[in-house]
Amino acid sequence: MRKQKILFVASEAVPYASSGGLGDVIGSLPAALCSASKGELDVRVIMPLYGSMKDSYREELTKVCETYISLSWRRQYLGIYKLEKNGVIYYFLDNEYYFKRPTLYGSYDDGERYAFFCRAVMEALPIIDFFPDVLHAHDWQSALTVIYLKRRYAHEEGYKDIKTVFTIHNIAYQGVYGHEILGDVFDLGYGDREIVDYNGAINLMKGAIVCADTVSTVSPTYALEILSPRFSNGLHYVLEQNKGKLRGILNGIDIDYYNPETDTELFANYSSNDLGGKAVNKKELQKLVGLEEREDIPVVAIISRLTGHKGIDIVMLAAEELLKDKIQLVVLGQGDYTYENYFWHLADSYKGKVSTLLMYNKDMSKKIYAGADIFLMPSKSEPCGLAQMIASRYGTVPVVRETGGLYDSIKDVGFENGNGFTFAHYSSEDLIGAVRRAVNAYNDKENYKSLVKKVMEVDFSWDKSALEYIKMYKELLA
Ligand code: GLC
C-alpha cells in the first residue's frame, strides 16, 4: 500500500527552534504519527532555518538546492536543507535576510517574513519532490499556505489533490495586517480580499479557517470555547460558520524527552516508584535559585509566558496573601514588561522565599519541573497547555483553572481519578483557595506521596491523540 503523505508546515519545532508549546508539538507529534500509524503515514515537517539554530544541528543538514522565488515584486533567495530525526524528515527554508534575527517573532516585518516562508513552502514542493496528500498548517505564520493552495495553486499539477488541515494552537495570535499590503506583501489579488478580510483588516488566520478542509485545535474544550466571544478574540462568527469542519484533539507530550528516570538535566533521576531523587532536585533547585533550603516548605512553580491569557493578573492579586503562608515561589518566564517587573520586585521583597528568572530556558525549566512540589497554571484561557502535563510527569502536582486543555487534562482530587487541584472562576480568591488546598495536601506527607505517584502515572503521551489525528486524516482522504 502507498504511504499517505502528510506535510507539517510550522514556524517552530523542538529542538531546532522553539518559543513555546507549538515547538514542542511540532517536535514530537510527527514521530508519534509515524509510529502510531505503523508506518502507513510518511510525515514530514517544513519550517524556516533560523539564525539561532545550534551548530550541532546545522552540521547534520544536507543541502537540497538553492534557488530564487518571487513574492509580489520581490525576487528572494531560497535555500532548502534537510535532515532526518526519529524517522521524520525536516526541511529547512533558508533566507538570512528574513530568518537571521535575534528572536523568532516580534520583528516589524513578521507579515512579510512568514509570507515569504509560505510562498517558499509552496514553491519547494516540486523541488523536494513531496506533494503531500495532506498539508497540515499550524497557526497564523503558516496560514498563507492554506490560502495560497486554494487561491493560487489549486489547478496546478501536483497541487490540485492536496487536502488541508489548519490547526489553531492559540487564537490570540491571528496575523492581522492592513489591506494596503494585500498585494505588495502577501502577494494576493483583489479577488482574494474577501477571503482574508475580517473587521476591515487582513486576518490570515481567518483566511485559513475559511480555506482549510478541516480546522482543528488542541483540546476538545477549547474547540467549544472559541465559538464564544469570550475566547475567540473576535473570530467566533467565522468559526461558527465553519463549525462543521472544526474539531479539538488534546495534545500530548514527548514522554521520552520529559522523563525523570533518564533526564540528564536533573540533579538526580527518579520514578513514581522511587521518589528519592525528587527530594535531591528540590534541595539543589532551592540552592540554585536562591530559595531557603527547606525540605518542609512546598515550592510552588510557575513556568509560563508572562502574558495576559496565562492568568498572571490573578497571580499578582493573590501572591502577597499566599506568601503569608509557609510556601516558596519560583517563576520562570518572559513576557509583558509589567509582569516581568512585578515578579522581579516580588523576588526582591521576599528574598529566600521568591525567586524570579526572566528567561525562556528549557534546561532550567526541567530543573524546576523536577524540583518543585506544586505547579500553578491559572490561565484565563488555555488552548491546551503542556506545562501541566510536563509538571505531572515530574511529580509536581498541578493547580489549574478549569479552561481549555487544562480542563481536559486535570481533574480535581475531589473526583475519582483526580490528578490535581482545580478552580473554576477566574478570581484570585479561588486561586488562593486551590493553592491552599494543595499546600494542605502537601503537609499530609504519606497521602501526598501517593498523590504524587498517581499524578506521575497519568498517561500524557501522544498515543491516544495520534490515533485521533490519523482518524482525522483518514476521514479527510476518504
Ligand atoms: C500554544 C497554546 C498552548 C498549547 C500550545 C501547543 O502555545 O497557548 O495552550 O499547548 O500552543 O498546542
XYZ file of C-alpha atoms and ligand atoms in Angstrom:
490
model
C 0.000 0.000 0.000
C 1.202 3.509 -0.807
C 2.061 5.528 2.272
C -0.079 8.554 2.885
C 1.981 11.712 2.816
C 1.478 14.426 5.429
C 3.425 17.694 5.421
C 3.500 19.758 8.618
C 4.055 23.441 7.946
C 5.089 25.322 11.059
C 7.214 28.190 12.258
C 8.972 26.244 15.012
C 9.929 22.758 16.157
C 11.932 21.439 19.090
C 14.919 21.090 19.171
C 15.738 23.352 16.221
C 13.840 26.474 17.203
C 11.131 26.972 19.778
C 9.418 29.669 21.778
C 6.658 27.651 23.419
C 4.151 24.855 23.123
C 3.865 24.953 19.331
C 7.532 23.990 19.065
C 7.023 21.067 21.432
C 4.095 19.746 19.429
C 5.811 20.023 16.046
C 8.908 18.415 17.522
C 7.058 15.356 18.806
C 3.731 14.730 17.043
C 5.184 13.761 13.623
C 7.246 10.898 15.026
C 4.273 9.809 17.137
C 2.113 9.729 13.982
C 4.645 7.647 12.100
C 4.786 5.043 14.821
C 1.065 5.051 15.692
C 0.208 4.551 12.013
C 2.627 1.609 11.931
C 4.433 3.149 9.014
C 1.290 3.907 6.993
C 1.987 7.629 7.172
C 5.024 9.459 5.839
C 5.017 12.630 7.938
C 7.478 15.409 7.160
C 7.954 18.900 8.529
C 8.889 22.123 6.771
C 9.997 25.208 8.714
C 12.277 28.254 8.486
C 16.016 27.896 9.042
C 16.598 30.392 11.835
C 19.915 32.032 12.588
C 19.583 30.780 16.161
C 19.711 27.088 15.204
C 22.575 25.437 17.092
C 25.716 24.491 15.130
C 25.408 20.875 16.197
C 22.115 20.632 14.297
C 23.407 22.704 11.381
C 26.152 20.162 10.906
C 23.527 17.486 10.278
C 21.916 19.429 7.417
C 22.291 18.425 3.805
C 21.592 20.906 1.068
C 18.708 20.141 -1.287
C 19.041 23.194 -3.517
C 19.467 26.931 -3.862
C 17.067 28.950 -5.944
C 15.177 32.244 -6.146
C 11.442 32.690 -5.670
C 9.164 35.645 -6.036
C 6.908 37.285 -3.501
C 4.957 40.008 -5.259
C 7.623 42.255 -6.876
C 10.481 40.726 -4.869
C 12.966 38.109 -6.036
C 14.372 36.417 -2.972
C 16.992 33.774 -2.341
C 15.725 30.421 -1.068
C 17.984 27.679 0.221
C 16.429 24.307 1.059
C 18.103 21.969 3.536
C 17.005 18.797 5.232
C 17.831 16.339 7.961
C 16.211 13.256 9.430
C 15.311 12.736 13.072
C 13.429 9.776 14.579
C 12.383 8.702 11.107
C 10.909 12.132 10.262
C 12.364 14.327 7.517
C 12.610 18.013 8.435
C 13.056 20.580 5.660
C 14.508 23.974 6.490
C 13.952 27.023 4.329
C 16.867 29.407 4.386
C 16.933 33.117 3.794
C 19.165 35.003 6.211
C 17.579 38.348 5.487
C 14.304 37.040 6.899
C 15.358 34.476 9.454
C 18.681 35.519 10.907
C 17.170 37.607 13.677
C 17.715 37.614 17.446
C 14.193 36.329 18.165
C 11.739 34.153 16.251
C 8.883 36.675 16.293
C 8.322 40.304 17.045
C 10.028 41.946 14.057
C 8.270 44.860 12.362
C 8.074 42.782 9.169
C 6.798 39.434 10.543
C 3.986 39.573 7.990
C 6.473 39.649 5.130
C 8.772 37.081 6.752
C 6.030 34.492 7.030
C 4.520 35.383 3.676
C 7.936 34.574 2.229
C 8.024 31.361 4.241
C 4.602 30.282 2.956
C 5.405 31.123 -0.658
C 8.652 29.229 -0.277
C 6.816 26.180 1.064
C 4.554 26.144 -1.990
C 7.471 26.534 -4.379
C 9.506 23.919 -2.527
C 7.036 21.042 -3.042
C 8.172 20.094 -6.570
C 11.816 20.662 -5.626
C 11.733 18.313 -2.634
C 9.534 16.034 -4.717
C 6.965 15.722 -1.952
C 3.431 16.641 -2.894
C 1.572 15.668 0.264
C -1.874 14.141 0.481
C -2.469 16.460 3.417
C -0.841 19.798 4.014
C -1.201 20.412 7.725
C -0.507 24.046 8.625
C -0.136 25.356 12.171
C -1.023 28.815 13.484
C -1.074 32.131 11.632
C 2.546 32.016 10.484
C 1.670 29.085 8.209
C -1.869 30.170 7.362
C -0.946 31.539 3.944
C -0.001 28.081 2.652
C -3.631 27.016 3.035
C -4.787 30.229 1.373
C -2.234 30.044 -1.465
C -3.111 26.440 -2.136
C -6.765 27.226 -2.564
C -6.403 30.548 -4.378
C -3.284 30.197 -6.484
C -2.189 26.589 -6.877
C -5.489 24.683 -6.842
C -5.401 23.848 -10.541
C -1.724 23.094 -10.866
C -0.415 19.607 -11.410
C 0.666 18.021 -8.134
C -1.126 20.601 -6.004
C -4.681 20.035 -7.050
C -5.418 16.972 -4.942
C -3.816 18.216 -1.756
C -6.186 18.400 1.213
C -5.582 20.866 4.023
C -5.792 20.936 7.789
C -5.300 24.137 9.720
C -4.575 23.810 13.439
C -5.119 26.677 15.840
C -2.662 26.492 18.718
C -3.566 29.897 20.023
C -6.330 32.075 18.665
C -4.860 35.155 20.371
C -2.364 35.491 17.514
C -4.098 35.797 14.163
C -1.760 37.659 11.819
C -3.701 40.889 11.340
C -2.496 43.494 8.835
C -3.779 46.460 6.885
C -5.378 45.892 3.482
C -2.806 48.135 1.830
C -0.257 45.292 1.863
C -2.580 42.654 0.358
C -0.747 42.615 -2.951
C 2.555 44.160 -2.050
C 3.427 41.810 0.826
C 1.005 38.901 0.757
C 1.028 38.571 -2.985
C -2.752 38.193 -3.104
C -5.083 39.785 -5.621
C -8.162 41.899 -5.262
C -10.298 38.804 -5.744
C -8.778 37.258 -2.614
C -9.633 40.227 -0.471
C -12.900 38.784 0.781
C -11.221 35.542 1.847
C -8.807 37.239 4.222
C -10.884 40.258 5.167
C -12.104 40.416 8.733
C -13.236 43.503 10.618
C -11.778 45.741 7.970
C -8.310 44.218 8.023
C -6.421 41.276 6.588
C -6.688 38.382 9.016
C -4.557 35.420 7.941
C -5.974 33.002 10.495
C -9.481 33.798 9.296
C -8.406 33.168 5.699
C -7.000 29.770 6.609
C -10.123 28.796 8.570
C -12.237 29.590 5.523
C -9.953 27.843 3.037
C -8.982 24.705 5.006
C -10.798 21.399 4.542
C -10.526 20.684 8.258
C -9.813 23.038 11.135
C -8.587 21.676 14.419
C -7.477 22.990 17.726
C -5.540 21.472 20.547
C -8.208 20.364 23.011
C -11.907 19.451 22.812
C -12.905 22.094 25.364
C -11.040 24.870 23.555
C -12.794 23.829 20.334
C -16.083 24.663 22.071
C -14.802 27.727 23.872
C -13.585 29.514 20.750
C -17.130 29.541 19.388
C -17.935 32.139 22.011
C -16.788 35.781 22.058
C -15.127 35.366 25.445
C -12.472 33.134 23.980
C -12.450 33.754 20.253
C -10.515 37.013 20.079
C -13.155 38.138 17.633
C -13.217 35.058 15.380
C -16.385 33.362 16.738
C -18.522 34.349 13.739
C -16.112 32.741 11.331
C -15.750 29.665 13.499
C -19.485 29.367 13.955
C -19.902 29.392 10.170
C -17.182 26.756 9.837
C -18.197 24.707 12.872
C -18.836 21.623 10.764
C -15.159 21.225 9.997
C -13.861 22.147 13.463
C -12.570 19.616 15.978
C -10.418 19.502 19.081
C -7.688 16.960 19.736
C -5.775 17.099 23.002
C -2.017 17.485 22.716
C 0.374 15.002 24.213
C 3.992 15.365 25.285
C 7.154 13.528 24.342
C 7.408 11.217 27.345
C 10.945 10.165 26.450
C 12.231 13.724 26.349
C 10.357 14.517 29.550
C 11.339 11.518 31.596
C 12.534 11.938 35.190
C 14.102 8.474 35.076
C 16.563 9.375 32.336
C 16.612 13.171 32.060
C 20.241 14.321 32.120
C 19.293 17.889 33.053
C 18.202 16.788 36.510
C 20.323 16.686 39.652
C 19.085 13.156 40.300
C 16.809 10.778 38.457
C 13.706 9.259 39.980
C 10.497 7.452 39.155
C 6.999 7.096 40.551
C 8.168 4.018 42.438
C 11.268 5.625 43.856
C 10.784 9.297 44.633
C 14.090 9.701 46.482
C 15.648 11.694 43.651
C 12.901 14.276 43.712
C 13.995 15.493 47.141
C 17.551 15.907 45.817
C 16.202 18.007 42.931
C 14.262 20.183 45.346
C 17.286 20.868 47.540
C 19.535 21.636 44.565
C 16.891 23.828 42.945
C 16.492 25.865 46.131
C 20.254 26.322 46.250
C 20.476 27.222 42.560
C 17.754 29.852 42.506
C 18.405 31.338 45.935
C 15.493 29.925 47.928
C 15.945 28.902 51.526
C 16.909 25.229 51.613
C 13.906 23.879 53.447
C 12.634 20.402 52.816
C 9.403 21.054 54.753
C 8.235 24.095 52.746
C 6.435 23.412 49.463
C 7.915 25.062 46.373
C 5.207 26.439 44.090
C 6.365 26.922 40.482
C 5.125 28.998 37.579
C 6.697 28.312 34.202
C 4.906 30.399 31.639
C 4.955 33.101 29.069
C 4.171 36.181 31.145
C 1.180 37.353 29.158
C -2.433 38.216 29.932
C -4.084 34.959 28.959
C -1.818 32.963 31.283
C -3.685 34.380 34.280
C -0.821 36.411 35.672
C -3.226 39.148 36.806
C -4.829 36.928 39.416
C -1.419 35.642 40.496
C -0.455 39.251 41.160
C -3.578 39.788 43.227
C -3.041 36.569 45.181
C 0.720 36.490 45.681
C 1.171 38.567 48.819
C -1.701 36.791 50.544
C -0.273 33.378 49.658
C 3.184 34.406 50.746
C 1.896 34.834 54.300
C 1.822 31.033 54.346
C 4.754 28.677 54.551
C 5.412 28.414 50.811
C 8.128 29.312 48.347
C 7.567 30.571 44.827
C 9.758 30.214 41.748
C 8.798 31.924 38.492
C 10.406 31.212 35.123
C 9.281 33.088 32.044
C 9.390 36.155 29.881
C 6.761 38.425 28.500
C 4.991 41.675 29.192
C 7.091 44.259 30.913
C 4.526 44.894 33.674
C 4.533 41.240 34.703
C 8.287 40.867 34.472
C 8.698 43.953 36.565
C 6.210 42.711 39.131
C 7.907 39.355 39.679
C 11.300 40.981 39.724
C 10.229 43.227 42.604
C 8.424 40.407 44.367
C 11.638 38.384 44.441
C 13.472 41.414 45.741
C 10.998 41.907 48.591
C 10.835 38.222 49.524
C 14.444 37.090 49.351
C 14.801 33.383 50.035
C 11.051 32.892 49.574
C 10.506 34.025 45.985
C 12.840 33.593 43.031
C 12.265 35.082 39.573
C 14.068 34.002 36.412
C 13.082 36.166 33.462
C 14.044 33.856 30.642
C 12.880 31.071 28.338
C 15.183 28.186 29.072
C 14.289 24.542 28.550
C 17.077 23.119 30.704
C 16.252 25.385 33.597
C 12.568 24.611 33.211
C 13.260 20.886 33.638
C 15.152 21.561 36.871
C 12.119 23.441 38.142
C 9.591 20.849 36.990
C 11.605 18.258 38.906
C 12.469 20.325 41.972
C 9.117 21.988 42.714
C 6.209 20.446 44.622
C 3.215 22.323 43.246
C 2.744 23.688 39.730
C 0.492 26.696 39.267
C -1.231 27.351 35.945
C -4.206 29.672 36.455
C -4.745 30.577 32.789
C -7.597 32.819 31.766
C -7.718 30.779 28.578
C -5.570 27.825 27.568
C -5.826 26.102 24.180
C -4.157 23.010 25.570
C -1.227 23.739 27.808
C 1.673 21.343 28.019
C 3.285 22.595 31.216
C 0.659 20.942 33.426
C 1.390 17.625 31.693
C 5.151 18.020 31.971
C 4.849 19.015 35.643
C 2.736 15.900 36.277
C 5.312 13.707 34.620
C 7.906 15.090 37.049
C 5.642 14.560 40.049
C 4.839 18.224 40.614
C 1.146 18.396 41.409
C -0.737 20.839 39.160
C -3.103 23.558 40.345
C -5.012 24.797 37.304
C -8.007 26.838 36.294
C -10.716 24.855 34.550
C -10.386 26.085 30.986
C -9.467 24.614 27.593
C -6.912 21.830 27.707
C -6.368 22.340 31.433
C -9.945 21.215 31.968
C -9.425 18.251 29.644
C -6.221 17.057 31.293
C -6.502 17.793 35.031
C -9.368 16.653 37.259
C -9.684 17.803 40.843
C -8.684 15.330 43.561
C -12.221 15.657 44.877
C -13.298 13.442 41.962
C -12.473 9.861 41.200
C -9.084 9.669 39.481
C -8.380 13.279 40.381
C -4.855 14.288 39.414
C -4.523 17.845 40.668
C -6.336 20.826 42.135
C -8.664 22.898 40.008
C -10.782 26.019 40.332
C -13.451 27.351 38.027
C -13.749 31.109 38.476
C -11.112 33.454 37.229
C -10.512 35.131 40.572
C -7.639 35.497 42.992
C -9.808 34.187 45.855
C -10.433 30.920 44.068
C -6.786 30.670 43.078
C -5.757 31.148 46.727
C -8.293 28.521 47.768
C -6.937 25.966 45.318
C -3.281 26.609 46.190
C -4.089 26.319 49.888
C -5.819 23.001 49.319
C -2.692 21.806 47.514
C -0.446 23.045 50.327
C -2.606 21.299 52.932
C -2.395 18.109 50.935
C 1.377 18.546 50.753
C 1.589 18.778 54.527
C -0.105 15.410 54.858
C 3.118 13.617 53.883
C 2.039 9.997 53.402
C -1.101 10.729 51.406
C 0.789 13.254 49.359
C 3.294 10.638 48.287
C 0.545 8.517 46.816
C -0.939 11.566 45.071
C 2.460 12.335 43.514
C 2.754 8.738 42.362
C -0.717 8.852 40.845
C -0.035 12.172 39.123
C 3.198 10.829 37.628
C 1.483 7.766 36.257
C -1.178 9.582 34.208
C -0.603 8.854 30.521
C 0.088 12.147 28.741
C 1.900 10.513 25.836
C 0.806 11.080 22.237
C -0.503 7.515 21.901
C -4.202 8.270 22.117
C -4.213 11.625 20.327
C -2.023 10.385 17.491
C -4.770 7.870 16.683
C -7.292 10.700 16.594
C -5.159 12.631 14.125
C -4.827 9.526 11.988
C -8.599 9.118 12.022
C -8.959 12.769 11.004
C -6.583 12.322 8.043
C -8.392 9.130 7.007
C -11.754 10.863 7.012
C -10.329 13.719 5.016
C -8.818 11.431 2.413
C -11.741 9.002 2.202
C 0.101 27.369 22.356
C -1.002 27.360 23.407
C -0.874 26.193 24.357
C -0.720 24.896 23.568
C 0.434 25.022 22.576
C 0.625 23.783 21.723
O 1.319 27.686 22.941
O -1.008 28.582 24.129
O -2.003 26.093 25.196
O -0.483 23.815 24.443
O 0.205 26.102 21.720
O -0.504 23.424 21.008
